[in-house]
Every structure is written in C-alpha cells, then in structure tokens.
C-alpha cells in the first residue's frame, strides 16, 4: 500500500540553525512526493515537490531530494527563520490520491 | 494564487444534529473535490472524492449516509455530517483540484466539535 512516515515533533531550533525533517514512504508504482506547510489558522500550502527519482524540489530556501533507493524525501533548510515556524507535512500522490504523514511542528526561537 | 475558503471555520453542535460545511474555490474552477479528515496529531485521511454533477466516491470505512457530499458546481462543494456524534469531532479539510490539471489546493479547514 501507500503510506508516509515522518519524524515526530515538535522540533525546536534557534534562528539560523540547520533543519532536517525526515520523511520516508512506501508506495506502489512511481509516486510524486510533496512537502506542504501549514501556518496557524491557514490551509496547507505547497512548499515543494518532486515527480521522479533523483529530482530535487526547492523553494524559499527549503529543499528535498527524491531518493528511490532509500524511499526518502527529507526536508532541509540551511538557516531557519522565526517565520518558518509551522507544521510541515510530507505527502505522496499516487494515481491522483494523496497520502500524508502525520506532520511535524517546527518552532524556531529568536 | 488559488484561493479556497471553507465555512464555517469552527462549529460546535449538539449530538444528533447535522452540520453543513461549505468549500468554495474563489478564483478557479474545480471539477474534482477531495474531502479530508484530520485527527489531532495525525495525518490527513481522505474521506471521499467527488466530481461536479456526480455522486461522490467514498474511501473504505467512510459511511456515505453519514457524510453527505454535494458538488453542485465547479466552485462549490458541501459536506454534511448527519446526526453528528462526539466521535465525529475532527478537523475537516476540502481540497479542490484545478480543472484540467492534477494540482490540488487546500482549504483552511473546519473544526467540528460535537458535544
């Protein structure tokens, strides 16, 4: 079946620290992989995506690489800001259906 | 960018009543609408998929007579939780798919609390 596992939070970092949020998946076929971000009181927003193996998605300083050999799509950012505080969801889309991880809350302190 | 609204954002109701949640795509048309449910500290779970003018397709384990979905137009879909019970308390999120693409956008969600 299809499923996504991501690290439990919350993750608390100081401003300018390096961020990694781990995400692994199981899927049949060739899914697309996504990271969504949810700010308080708002809907999920697409952060980045990758549609095939070895693709790297990037946006706003965040990046993630589609690793088929390790079935992973870890989210990274070199220097986080307070404004990055939010909940991050890893997801896969297979045959037009989304499967989400449980979300990781990120708190960035000044 | 694509704007999706949900109304109400929060609702508290008594057990046994029905609640209707509206989802609108404000600046685009959506042939397909997805409805999700999110439990605390859990991932979003797909409940059903609906196409405009057609009956919704429900995921396994989701009661179609309890969660009524109407997708009457390309910009409006409604989810009605009938005879709500406390176990229906959850966060409900709609996701319209931009017509002609496989790009989905997400609404801000509706927090339902059943007393």
JSON list of N, CA and C in Angstrom, two decimals, chain B residues 29-105:
[
{"chain": "B", "resi": 29, "resn": "UNK", "atom": "N", "xyz": [-11.88, 27.07, -11.12]},
{"chain": "B", "resi": 29, "resn": "UNK", "atom": "CA", "xyz": [-12.92, 26.04, -11.19]},
{"chain": "B", "resi": 29, "resn": "UNK", "atom": "C", "xyz": [-12.34, 24.68, -10.88]},
{"chain": "B", "resi": 30, "resn": "UNK", "atom": "N", "xyz": [-13.12, 23.90, -10.16]},
{"chain": "B", "resi": 30, "resn": "UNK", "atom": "CA", "xyz": [-12.65, 22.60, -9.70]},
{"chain": "B", "resi": 30, "resn": "UNK", "atom": "C", "xyz": [-13.62, 21.52, -10.15]},
{"chain": "B", "resi": 31, "resn": "UNK", "atom": "N", "xyz": [-13.18, 20.70, -11.06]},
{"chain": "B", "resi": 31, "resn": "UNK", "atom": "CA", "xyz": [-14.02, 19.58, -11.49]},
{"chain": "B", "resi": 31, "resn": "UNK", "atom": "C", "xyz": [-14.09, 18.51, -10.40]},
{"chain": "B", "resi": 32, "resn": "UNK", "atom": "N", "xyz": [-12.98, 18.37, -9.70]},
{"chain": "B", "resi": 32, "resn": "UNK", "atom": "CA", "xyz": [-12.89, 17.33, -8.68]},
{"chain": "B", "resi": 32, "resn": "UNK", "atom": "C", "xyz": [-12.62, 17.95, -7.32]},
{"chain": "B", "resi": 33, "resn": "UNK", "atom": "N", "xyz": [-13.28, 17.41, -6.31]},
{"chain": "B", "resi": 33, "resn": "UNK", "atom": "CA", "xyz": [-13.11, 17.88, -4.93]},
{"chain": "B", "resi": 33, "resn": "UNK", "atom": "C", "xyz": [-12.78, 16.70, -4.04]},
{"chain": "B", "resi": 34, "resn": "UNK", "atom": "N", "xyz": [-11.79, 16.91, -3.20]},
{"chain": "B", "resi": 34, "resn": "UNK", "atom": "CA", "xyz": [-11.42, 15.89, -2.22]},
{"chain": "B", "resi": 34, "resn": "UNK", "atom": "C", "xyz": [-11.77, 16.41, -0.83]},
{"chain": "B", "resi": 35, "resn": "UNK", "atom": "N", "xyz": [-12.28, 15.54, 0.01]},
{"chain": "B", "resi": 35, "resn": "UNK", "atom": "CA", "xyz": [-12.56, 15.90, 1.41]},
{"chain": "B", "resi": 35, "resn": "UNK", "atom": "C", "xyz": [-11.70, 15.02, 2.31]},
{"chain": "B", "resi": 36, "resn": "UNK", "atom": "N", "xyz": [-11.03, 15.70, 3.25]},
{"chain": "B", "resi": 36, "resn": "UNK", "atom": "CA", "xyz": [-10.15, 15.01, 4.18]},
{"chain": "B", "resi": 36, "resn": "UNK", "atom": "C", "xyz": [-10.62, 15.24, 5.61]},
{"chain": "B", "resi": 37, "resn": "UNK", "atom": "N", "xyz": [-10.16, 14.35, 6.47]},
{"chain": "B", "resi": 37, "resn": "UNK", "atom": "CA", "xyz": [-10.42, 14.48, 7.90]},
{"chain": "B", "resi": 37, "resn": "UNK", "atom": "C", "xyz": [-9.07, 14.36, 8.60]},
{"chain": "B", "resi": 38, "resn": "UNK", "atom": "N", "xyz": [-8.87, 15.21, 9.59]},
{"chain": "B", "resi": 38, "resn": "UNK", "atom": "CA", "xyz": [-7.60, 15.19, 10.30]},
{"chain": "B", "resi": 38, "resn": "UNK", "atom": "C", "xyz": [-7.85, 15.07, 11.79]},
{"chain": "B", "resi": 39, "resn": "UNK", "atom": "N", "xyz": [-7.31, 14.01, 12.39]},
{"chain": "B", "resi": 39, "resn": "UNK", "atom": "CA", "xyz": [-7.40, 13.83, 13.83]},
{"chain": "B", "resi": 39, "resn": "UNK", "atom": "C", "xyz": [-6.19, 14.49, 14.48]},
{"chain": "B", "resi": 40, "resn": "UNK", "atom": "N", "xyz": [-6.31, 14.85, 15.75]},
{"chain": "B", "resi": 40, "resn": "UNK", "atom": "CA", "xyz": [-5.19, 15.51, 16.43]},
{"chain": "B", "resi": 40, "resn": "UNK", "atom": "C", "xyz": [-3.90, 14.72, 16.32]},
{"chain": "B", "resi": 41, "resn": "UNK", "atom": "N", "xyz": [-2.85, 15.39, 15.91]},
{"chain": "B", "resi": 41, "resn": "UNK", "atom": "CA", "xyz": [-1.52, 14.79, 15.80]},
{"chain": "B", "resi": 41, "resn": "UNK", "atom": "C", "xyz": [-1.49, 13.61, 14.83]},
{"chain": "B", "resi": 42, "resn": "UNK", "atom": "N", "xyz": [-2.44, 13.57, 13.92]},
{"chain": "B", "resi": 42, "resn": "UNK", "atom": "CA", "xyz": [-2.49, 12.51, 12.92]},
{"chain": "B", "resi": 42, "resn": "UNK", "atom": "C", "xyz": [-2.46, 13.13, 11.53]},
{"chain": "B", "resi": 43, "resn": "UNK", "atom": "N", "xyz": [-2.26, 12.29, 10.56]},
{"chain": "B", "resi": 43, "resn": "UNK", "atom": "CA", "xyz": [-2.22, 12.80, 9.19]},
{"chain": "B", "resi": 43, "resn": "UNK", "atom": "C", "xyz": [-3.62, 13.02, 8.65]},
{"chain": "B", "resi": 44, "resn": "UNK", "atom": "N", "xyz": [-3.70, 13.68, 7.51]},
{"chain": "B", "resi": 44, "resn": "UNK", "atom": "CA", "xyz": [-4.97, 13.86, 6.84]},
{"chain": "B", "resi": 44, "resn": "UNK", "atom": "C", "xyz": [-5.38, 12.53, 6.22]},
{"chain": "B", "resi": 45, "resn": "UNK", "atom": "N", "xyz": [-6.64, 12.18, 6.40]},
{"chain": "B", "resi": 45, "resn": "UNK", "atom": "CA", "xyz": [-7.16, 10.95, 5.82]},
{"chain": "B", "resi": 45, "resn": "UNK", "atom": "C", "xyz": [-8.21, 11.30, 4.78]},
{"chain": "B", "resi": 46, "resn": "UNK", "atom": "N", "xyz": [-8.04, 10.79, 3.57]},
{"chain": "B", "resi": 46, "resn": "UNK", "atom": "CA", "xyz": [-9.01, 11.05, 2.52]},
{"chain": "B", "resi": 46, "resn": "UNK", "atom": "C", "xyz": [-10.33, 10.37, 2.86]},
{"chain": "B", "resi": 47, "resn": "UNK", "atom": "N", "xyz": [-11.41, 11.15, 2.81]},
{"chain": "B", "resi": 47, "resn": "UNK", "atom": "CA", "xyz": [-12.73, 10.60, 3.08]},
{"chain": "B", "resi": 47, "resn": "UNK", "atom": "C", "xyz": [-13.44, 10.22, 1.79]},
{"chain": "B", "resi": 48, "resn": "UNK", "atom": "N", "xyz": [-13.42, 11.15, 0.84]},
{"chain": "B", "resi": 48, "resn": "UNK", "atom": "CA", "xyz": [-14.18, 10.93, -0.38]},
{"chain": "B", "resi": 48, "resn": "UNK", "atom": "C", "xyz": [-13.69, 11.85, -1.49]},
{"chain": "B", "resi": 49, "resn": "UNK", "atom": "N", "xyz": [-14.02, 11.45, -2.69]},
{"chain": "B", "resi": 49, "resn": "UNK", "atom": "CA", "xyz": [-13.70, 12.23, -3.89]},
{"chain": "B", "resi": 49, "resn": "UNK", "atom": "C", "xyz": [-14.99, 12.48, -4.66]},
{"chain": "B", "resi": 50, "resn": "UNK", "atom": "N", "xyz": [-15.22, 13.70, -5.06]},
{"chain": "B", "resi": 50, "resn": "UNK", "atom": "CA", "xyz": [-16.44, 13.97, -5.83]},
{"chain": "B", "resi": 50, "resn": "UNK", "atom": "C", "xyz": [-16.10, 14.73, -7.10]},
{"chain": "B", "resi": 51, "resn": "UNK", "atom": "N", "xyz": [-16.86, 14.42, -8.13]},
{"chain": "B", "resi": 51, "resn": "UNK", "atom": "CA", "xyz": [-16.76, 15.15, -9.39]},
{"chain": "B", "resi": 51, "resn": "UNK", "atom": "C", "xyz": [-18.04, 15.94, -9.58]},
{"chain": "B", "resi": 52, "resn": "UNK", "atom": "N", "xyz": [-17.92, 17.13, -10.11]},
{"chain": "B", "resi": 52, "resn": "UNK", "atom": "CA", "xyz": [-19.05, 18.02, -10.27]},
{"chain": "B", "resi": 52, "resn": "UNK", "atom": "C", "xyz": [-20.18, 17.33, -11.02]},
{"chain": "B", "resi": 53, "resn": "UNK", "atom": "N", "xyz": [-21.34, 17.32, -10.39]},
{"chain": "B", "resi": 53, "resn": "UNK", "atom": "CA", "xyz": [-22.51, 16.73, -11.00]},
{"chain": "B", "resi": 53, "resn": "UNK", "atom": "C", "xyz": [-22.65, 15.23, -10.85]},
{"chain": "B", "resi": 54, "resn": "UNK", "atom": "N", "xyz": [-21.69, 14.60, -10.19]},
{"chain": "B", "resi": 54, "resn": "UNK", "atom": "CA", "xyz": [-21.73, 13.15, -10.00]},
{"chain": "B", "resi": 54, "resn": "UNK", "atom": "C", "xyz": [-21.75, 12.79, -8.52]},
{"chain": "B", "resi": 55, "resn": "UNK", "atom": "N", "xyz": [-22.06, 11.52, -8.26]},
{"chain": "B", "resi": 55, "resn": "UNK", "atom": "CA", "xyz": [-22.03, 11.06, -6.87]},
{"chain": "B", "resi": 55, "resn": "UNK", "atom": "C", "xyz": [-20.59, 10.93, -6.40]},
{"chain": "B", "resi": 56, "resn": "UNK", "atom": "N", "xyz": [-20.41, 11.13, -5.12]},
{"chain": "B", "resi": 56, "resn": "UNK", "atom": "CA", "xyz": [-19.06, 11.03, -4.56]},
{"chain": "B", "resi": 56, "resn": "UNK", "atom": "C", "xyz": [-18.63, 9.57, -4.42]},
{"chain": "B", "resi": 57, "resn": "UNK", "atom": "N", "xyz": [-17.32, 9.37, -4.47]},
{"chain": "B", "resi": 57, "resn": "UNK", "atom": "CA", "xyz": [-16.74, 8.06, -4.22]},
{"chain": "B", "resi": 57, "resn": "UNK", "atom": "C", "xyz": [-16.10, 8.08, -2.85]},
{"chain": "B", "resi": 58, "resn": "UNK", "atom": "N", "xyz": [-16.54, 7.19, -1.98]},
{"chain": "B", "resi": 58, "resn": "UNK", "atom": "CA", "xyz": [-16.08, 7.20, -0.60]},
{"chain": "B", "resi": 58, "resn": "UNK", "atom": "C", "xyz": [-14.97, 6.17, -0.38]},
{"chain": "B", "resi": 59, "resn": "UNK", "atom": "N", "xyz": [-14.05, 6.54, 0.50]},
{"chain": "B", "resi": 59, "resn": "UNK", "atom": "CA", "xyz": [-12.98, 5.61, 0.87]},
{"chain": "B", "resi": 59, "resn": "UNK", "atom": "C", "xyz": [-13.54, 4.53, 1.80]},
{"chain": "B", "resi": 60, "resn": "UNK", "atom": "N", "xyz": [-12.83, 3.44, 1.83]},
{"chain": "B", "resi": 60, "resn": "UNK", "atom": "CA", "xyz": [-13.24, 2.32, 2.68]},
{"chain": "B", "resi": 60, "resn": "UNK", "atom": "C", "xyz": [-13.35, 2.77, 4.13]},
{"chain": "B", "resi": 61, "resn": "UNK", "atom": "N", "xyz": [-14.45, 2.41, 4.75]},
{"chain": "B", "resi": 61, "resn": "UNK", "atom": "CA", "xyz": [-14.65, 2.74, 6.16]},
{"chain": "B", "resi": 61, "resn": "UNK", "atom": "C", "xyz": [-15.37, 4.05, 6.39]},
{"chain": "B", "resi": 62, "resn": "UNK", "atom": "N", "xyz": [-15.61, 4.83, 5.35]},
{"chain": "B", "resi": 62, "resn": "UNK", "atom": "CA", "xyz": [-16.33, 6.10, 5.50]},
{"chain": "B", "resi": 62, "resn": "UNK", "atom": "C", "xyz": [-17.79, 5.89, 5.13]},
{"chain": "B", "resi": 63, "resn": "UNK", "atom": "N", "xyz": [-18.69, 6.23, 6.05]},
{"chain": "B", "resi": 63, "resn": "UNK", "atom": "CA", "xyz": [-20.11, 6.00, 5.83]},
{"chain": "B", "resi": 63, "resn": "UNK", "atom": "C", "xyz": [-20.69, 7.07, 4.92]},
{"chain": "B", "resi": 64, "resn": "UNK", "atom": "N", "xyz": [-21.16, 6.66, 3.76]},
{"chain": "B", "resi": 64, "resn": "UNK", "atom": "CA", "xyz": [-21.67, 7.65, 2.81]},
{"chain": "B", "resi": 64, "resn": "UNK", "atom": "C", "xyz": [-22.99, 8.27, 3.26]},
{"chain": "B", "resi": 65, "resn": "UNK", "atom": "N", "xyz": [-23.76, 7.56, 4.08]},
{"chain": "B", "resi": 65, "resn": "UNK", "atom": "CA", "xyz": [-25.03, 8.11, 4.55]},
{"chain": "B", "resi": 65, "resn": "UNK", "atom": "C", "xyz": [-24.83, 9.07, 5.70]},
{"chain": "B", "resi": 66, "resn": "UNK", "atom": "N", "xyz": [-23.64, 9.03, 6.30]},
{"chain": "B", "resi": 66, "resn": "UNK", "atom": "CA", "xyz": [-23.36, 9.92, 7.40]},
{"chain": "B", "resi": 66, "resn": "UNK", "atom": "C", "xyz": [-22.67, 11.20, 6.91]},
{"chain": "B", "resi": 67, "resn": "UNK", "atom": "N", "xyz": [-21.81, 11.04, 5.94]},
{"chain": "B", "resi": 67, "resn": "UNK", "atom": "CA", "xyz": [-21.07, 12.18, 5.40]},
{"chain": "B", "resi": 67, "resn": "UNK", "atom": "C", "xyz": [-21.55, 12.42, 3.97]},
{"chain": "B", "resi": 68, "resn": "UNK", "atom": "N", "xyz": [-22.53, 13.31, 3.86]},
{"chain": "B", "resi": 68, "resn": "UNK", "atom": "CA", "xyz": [-23.14, 13.58, 2.57]},
{"chain": "B", "resi": 68, "resn": "UNK", "atom": "C", "xyz": [-22.35, 14.66, 1.84]},
{"chain": "B", "resi": 69, "resn": "UNK", "atom": "N", "xyz": [-21.97, 14.35, 0.62]},
{"chain": "B", "resi": 69, "resn": "UNK", "atom": "CA", "xyz": [-21.19, 15.30, -0.16]},
{"chain": "B", "resi": 69, "resn": "UNK", "atom": "C", "xyz": [-21.98, 15.71, -1.39]},
{"chain": "B", "resi": 70, "resn": "UNK", "atom": "N", "xyz": [-22.05, 17.01, -1.60]},
{"chain": "B", "resi": 70, "resn": "UNK", "atom": "CA", "xyz": [-22.71, 17.56, -2.77]},
{"chain": "B", "resi": 70, "resn": "UNK", "atom": "C", "xyz": [-21.73, 18.47, -3.50]},
{"chain": "B", "resi": 71, "resn": "UNK", "atom": "N", "xyz": [-21.56, 18.22, -4.78]},
{"chain": "B", "resi": 71, "resn": "UNK", "atom": "CA", "xyz": [-20.64, 19.01, -5.59]},
{"chain": "B", "resi": 71, "resn": "UNK", "atom": "C", "xyz": [-21.45, 19.58, -6.74]},
{"chain": "B", "resi": 72, "resn": "UNK", "atom": "N", "xyz": [-22.24, 20.60, -6.42]},
{"chain": "B", "resi": 72, "resn": "UNK", "atom": "CA", "xyz": [-23.25, 21.10, -7.35]},
{"chain": "B", "resi": 72, "resn": "UNK", "atom": "C", "xyz": [-22.69, 21.98, -8.45]},
{"chain": "B", "resi": 73, "resn": "UNK", "atom": "N", "xyz": [-21.55, 22.61, -8.19]},
{"chain": "B", "resi": 73, "resn": "UNK", "atom": "CA", "xyz": [-21.00, 23.49, -9.22]},
{"chain": "B", "resi": 73, "resn": "UNK", "atom": "C", "xyz": [-19.48, 23.37, -9.21]},
{"chain": "B", "resi": 74, "resn": "UNK", "atom": "N", "xyz": [-18.86, 24.02, -10.16]},
{"chain": "B", "resi": 74, "resn": "UNK", "atom": "CA", "xyz": [-17.40, 23.93, -10.28]},
{"chain": "B", "resi": 74, "resn": "UNK", "atom": "C", "xyz": [-16.67, 24.76, -9.22]},
{"chain": "B", "resi": 75, "resn": "UNK", "atom": "N", "xyz": [-17.42, 25.50, -8.41]},
{"chain": "B", "resi": 75, "resn": "UNK", "atom": "CA", "xyz": [-16.78, 26.33, -7.39]},
{"chain": "B", "resi": 75, "resn": "UNK", "atom": "C", "xyz": [-17.30, 26.06, -5.99]},
{"chain": "B", "resi": 76, "resn": "UNK", "atom": "N", "xyz": [-18.23, 25.14, -5.84]},
{"chain": "B", "resi": 76, "resn": "UNK", "atom": "CA", "xyz": [-18.83, 24.91, -4.53]},
{"chain": "B", "resi": 76, "resn": "UNK", "atom": "C", "xyz": [-19.05, 23.42, -4.28]},
{"chain": "B", "resi": 77, "resn": "UNK", "atom": "N", "xyz": [-18.62, 22.98, -3.11]},
{"chain": "B", "resi": 77, "resn": "UNK", "atom": "CA", "xyz": [-18.91, 21.64, -2.65]},
{"chain": "B", "resi": 77, "resn": "UNK", "atom": "C", "xyz": [-19.28, 21.73, -1.18]},
{"chain": "B", "resi": 78, "resn": "UNK", "atom": "N", "xyz": [-20.19, 20.86, -0.75]},
{"chain": "B", "resi": 78, "resn": "UNK", "atom": "CA", "xyz": [-20.58, 20.85, 0.66]},
{"chain": "B", "resi": 78, "resn": "UNK", "atom": "C", "xyz": [-20.44, 19.45, 1.23]},
{"chain": "B", "resi": 79, "resn": "UNK", "atom": "N", "xyz": [-20.07, 19.42, 2.50]},
{"chain": "B", "resi": 79, "resn": "UNK", "atom": "CA", "xyz": [-20.01, 18.17, 3.27]},
{"chain": "B", "resi": 79, "resn": "UNK", "atom": "C", "xyz": [-20.98, 18.34, 4.43]},
{"chain": "B", "resi": 80, "resn": "UNK", "atom": "N", "xyz": [-21.95, 17.45, 4.53]},
{"chain": "B", "resi": 80, "resn": "UNK", "atom": "CA", "xyz": [-22.90, 17.48, 5.64]},
{"chain": "B", "resi": 80, "resn": "UNK", "atom": "C", "xyz": [-22.67, 16.28, 6.53]},
{"chain": "B", "resi": 81, "resn": "UNK", "atom": "N", "xyz": [-22.39, 16.56, 7.79]},
{"chain": "B", "resi": 81, "resn": "UNK", "atom": "CA", "xyz": [-22.24, 15.50, 8.79]},
{"chain": "B", "resi": 81, "resn": "UNK", "atom": "C", "xyz": [-23.62, 15.31, 9.41]},
{"chain": "B", "resi": 82, "resn": "UNK", "atom": "N", "xyz": [-24.25, 14.20, 9.13]},
{"chain": "B", "resi": 82, "resn": "UNK", "atom": "CA", "xyz": [-25.61, 13.97, 9.62]},
{"chain": "B", "resi": 82, "resn": "UNK", "atom": "C", "xyz": [-25.60, 13.27, 10.96]},
{"chain": "B", "resi": 83, "resn": "UNK", "atom": "N", "xyz": [-26.56, 13.63, 11.80]},
{"chain": "B", "resi": 83, "resn": "UNK", "atom": "CA", "xyz": [-26.70, 13.02, 13.12]},
{"chain": "B", "resi": 83, "resn": "UNK", "atom": "C", "xyz": [-25.32, 12.89, 13.79]},
{"chain": "B", "resi": 84, "resn": "UNK", "atom": "N", "xyz": [-24.71, 14.03, 13.98]},
{"chain": "B", "resi": 84, "resn": "UNK", "atom": "CA", "xyz": [-23.33, 14.04, 14.47]},
{"chain": "B", "resi": 84, "resn": "UNK", "atom": "C", "xyz": [-23.22, 13.47, 15.88]},
{"chain": "B", "resi": 85, "resn": "UNK", "atom": "N", "xyz": [-22.12, 12.80, 16.14]},
{"chain": "B", "resi": 85, "resn": "UNK", "atom": "CA", "xyz": [-21.80, 12.25, 17.45]},
{"chain": "B", "resi": 85, "resn": "UNK", "atom": "C", "xyz": [-20.42, 12.74, 17.86]},
{"chain": "B", "resi": 86, "resn": "UNK", "atom": "N", "xyz": [-20.11, 12.67, 19.15]},
{"chain": "B", "resi": 86, "resn": "UNK", "atom": "CA", "xyz": [-18.81, 13.17, 19.60]},
{"chain": "B", "resi": 86, "resn": "UNK", "atom": "C", "xyz": [-17.62, 12.59, 18.84]},
{"chain": "B", "resi": 87, "resn": "UNK", "atom": "N", "xyz": [-17.72, 11.35, 18.39]},
{"chain": "B", "resi": 87, "resn": "UNK", "atom": "CA", "xyz": [-16.60, 10.75, 17.66]},
{"chain": "B", "resi": 87, "resn": "UNK", "atom": "C", "xyz": [-16.40, 11.36, 16.27]},
{"chain": "B", "resi": 88, "resn": "UNK", "atom": "N", "xyz": [-17.37, 12.17, 15.84]},
{"chain": "B", "resi": 88, "resn": "UNK", "atom": "CA", "xyz": [-17.22, 12.88, 14.56]},
{"chain": "B", "resi": 88, "resn": "UNK", "atom": "C", "xyz": [-16.44, 14.18, 14.72]},
{"chain": "B", "resi": 89, "resn": "UNK", "atom": "N", "xyz": [-16.16, 14.54, 15.97]},
{"chain": "B", "resi": 89, "resn": "UNK", "atom": "CA", "xyz": [-15.38, 15.75, 16.21]},
{"chain": "B", "resi": 89, "resn": "UNK", "atom": "C", "xyz": [-14.01, 15.60, 15.55]},
{"chain": "B", "resi": 90, "resn": "UNK", "atom": "N", "xyz": [-13.69, 16.57, 14.72]},
{"chain": "B", "resi": 90, "resn": "UNK", "atom": "CA", "xyz": [-12.45, 16.47, 13.95]},
{"chain": "B", "resi": 90, "resn": "UNK", "atom": "C", "xyz": [-12.23, 17.76, 13.18]},
{"chain": "B", "resi": 91, "resn": "UNK", "atom": "N", "xyz": [-11.17, 17.77, 12.41]},
{"chain": "B", "resi": 91, "resn": "UNK", "atom": "CA", "xyz": [-10.84, 18.88, 11.53]},
{"chain": "B", "resi": 91, "resn": "UNK", "atom": "C", "xyz": [-11.09, 18.40, 10.10]},
{"chain": "B", "resi": 92, "resn": "UNK", "atom": "N", "xyz": [-11.98, 19.08, 9.40]},
{"chain": "B", "resi": 92, "resn": "UNK", "atom": "CA", "xyz": [-12.34, 18.66, 8.05]},
{"chain": "B", "resi": 92, "resn": "UNK", "atom": "C", "xyz": [-11.75, 19.65, 7.04]},
{"chain": "B", "resi": 93, "resn": "UNK", "atom": "N", "xyz": [-11.10, 19.12, 6.03]},
{"chain": "B", "resi": 93, "resn": "UNK", "atom": "CA", "xyz": [-10.40, 19.94, 5.05]},
{"chain": "B", "resi": 93, "resn": "UNK", "atom": "C", "xyz": [-10.84, 19.55, 3.65]},
{"chain": "B", "resi": 94, "resn": "UNK", "atom": "N", "xyz": [-11.18, 20.56, 2.85]},
{"chain": "B", "resi": 94, "resn": "UNK", "atom": "CA", "xyz": [-11.51, 20.28, 1.45]},
{"chain": "B", "resi": 94, "resn": "UNK", "atom": "C", "xyz": [-10.31, 20.60, 0.58]},
{"chain": "B", "resi": 95, "resn": "UNK", "atom": "N", "xyz": [-10.29, 19.96, -0.58]},
{"chain": "B", "resi": 95, "resn": "UNK", "atom": "CA", "xyz": [-9.18, 20.18, -1.50]},
{"chain": "B", "resi": 95, "resn": "UNK", "atom": "C", "xyz": [-9.70, 20.13, -2.93]},
{"chain": "B", "resi": 96, "resn": "UNK", "atom": "N", "xyz": [-9.97, 21.27, -3.52]},
{"chain": "B", "resi": 96, "resn": "UNK", "atom": "CA", "xyz": [-10.39, 21.29, -4.91]},
{"chain": "B", "resi": 96, "resn": "UNK", "atom": "C", "xyz": [-9.21, 21.13, -5.86]},
{"chain": "B", "resi": 97, "resn": "UNK", "atom": "N", "xyz": [-9.45, 20.42, -6.92]},
{"chain": "B", "resi": 97, "resn": "UNK", "atom": "CA", "xyz": [-8.42, 20.19, -7.93]},
{"chain": "B", "resi": 97, "resn": "UNK", "atom": "C", "xyz": [-8.64, 21.15, -9.08]},
{"chain": "B", "resi": 98, "resn": "UNK", "atom": "N", "xyz": [-7.63, 21.89, -9.44]},
{"chain": "B", "resi": 98, "resn": "UNK", "atom": "CA", "xyz": [-7.73, 22.84, -10.54]},
{"chain": "B", "resi": 98, "resn": "UNK", "atom": "C", "xyz": [-8.13, 22.12, -11.82]},
{"chain": "B", "resi": 99, "resn": "UNK", "atom": "N", "xyz": [-9.20, 22.60, -12.42]},
{"chain": "B", "resi": 99, "resn": "UNK", "atom": "CA", "xyz": [-9.76, 21.97, -13.61]},
{"chain": "B", "resi": 99, "resn": "UNK", "atom": "C", "xyz": [-8.70, 21.79, -14.70]},
{"chain": "B", "resi": 100, "resn": "UNK", "atom": "N", "xyz": [-8.63, 20.58, -15.22]},
{"chain": "B", "resi": 100, "resn": "UNK", "atom": "CA", "xyz": [-7.71, 20.31, -16.31]},
{"chain": "B", "resi": 100, "resn": "UNK", "atom": "C", "xyz": [-6.29, 19.99, -15.88]},
{"chain": "B", "resi": 101, "resn": "UNK", "atom": "N", "xyz": [-6.06, 19.95, -14.59]},
{"chain": "B", "resi": 101, "resn": "UNK", "atom": "CA", "xyz": [-4.72, 19.65, -14.06]},
{"chain": "B", "resi": 101, "resn": "UNK", "atom": "C", "xyz": [-4.84, 18.60, -12.97]},
{"chain": "B", "resi": 102, "resn": "UNK", "atom": "N", "xyz": [-3.70, 18.20, -12.42]},
{"chain": "B", "resi": 102, "resn": "UNK", "atom": "CA", "xyz": [-3.73, 17.32, -11.25]},
{"chain": "B", "resi": 102, "resn": "UNK", "atom": "C", "xyz": [-3.22, 18.07, -10.02]},
{"chain": "B", "resi": 103, "resn": "UNK", "atom": "N", "xyz": [-3.38, 19.38, -10.04]},
{"chain": "B", "resi": 103, "resn": "UNK", "atom": "CA", "xyz": [-2.92, 20.23, -8.93]},
{"chain": "B", "resi": 103, "resn": "UNK", "atom": "C", "xyz": [-4.06, 20.44, -7.95]},
{"chain": "B", "resi": 104, "resn": "UNK", "atom": "N", "xyz": [-3.81, 20.10, -6.70]},
{"chain": "B", "resi": 104, "resn": "UNK", "atom": "CA", "xyz": [-4.81, 20.25, -5.66]},
{"chain": "B", "resi": 104, "resn": "UNK", "atom": "C", "xyz": [-4.43, 21.41, -4.73]},
{"chain": "B", "resi": 105, "resn": "UNK", "atom": "N", "xyz": [-5.44, 22.18, -4.32]},
{"chain": "B", "resi": 105, "resn": "UNK", "atom": "CA", "xyz": [-5.26, 23.22, -3.33]},
{"chain": "B", "resi": 105, "resn": "UNK", "atom": "C", "xyz": [-6.09, 22.87, -2.11]}
]
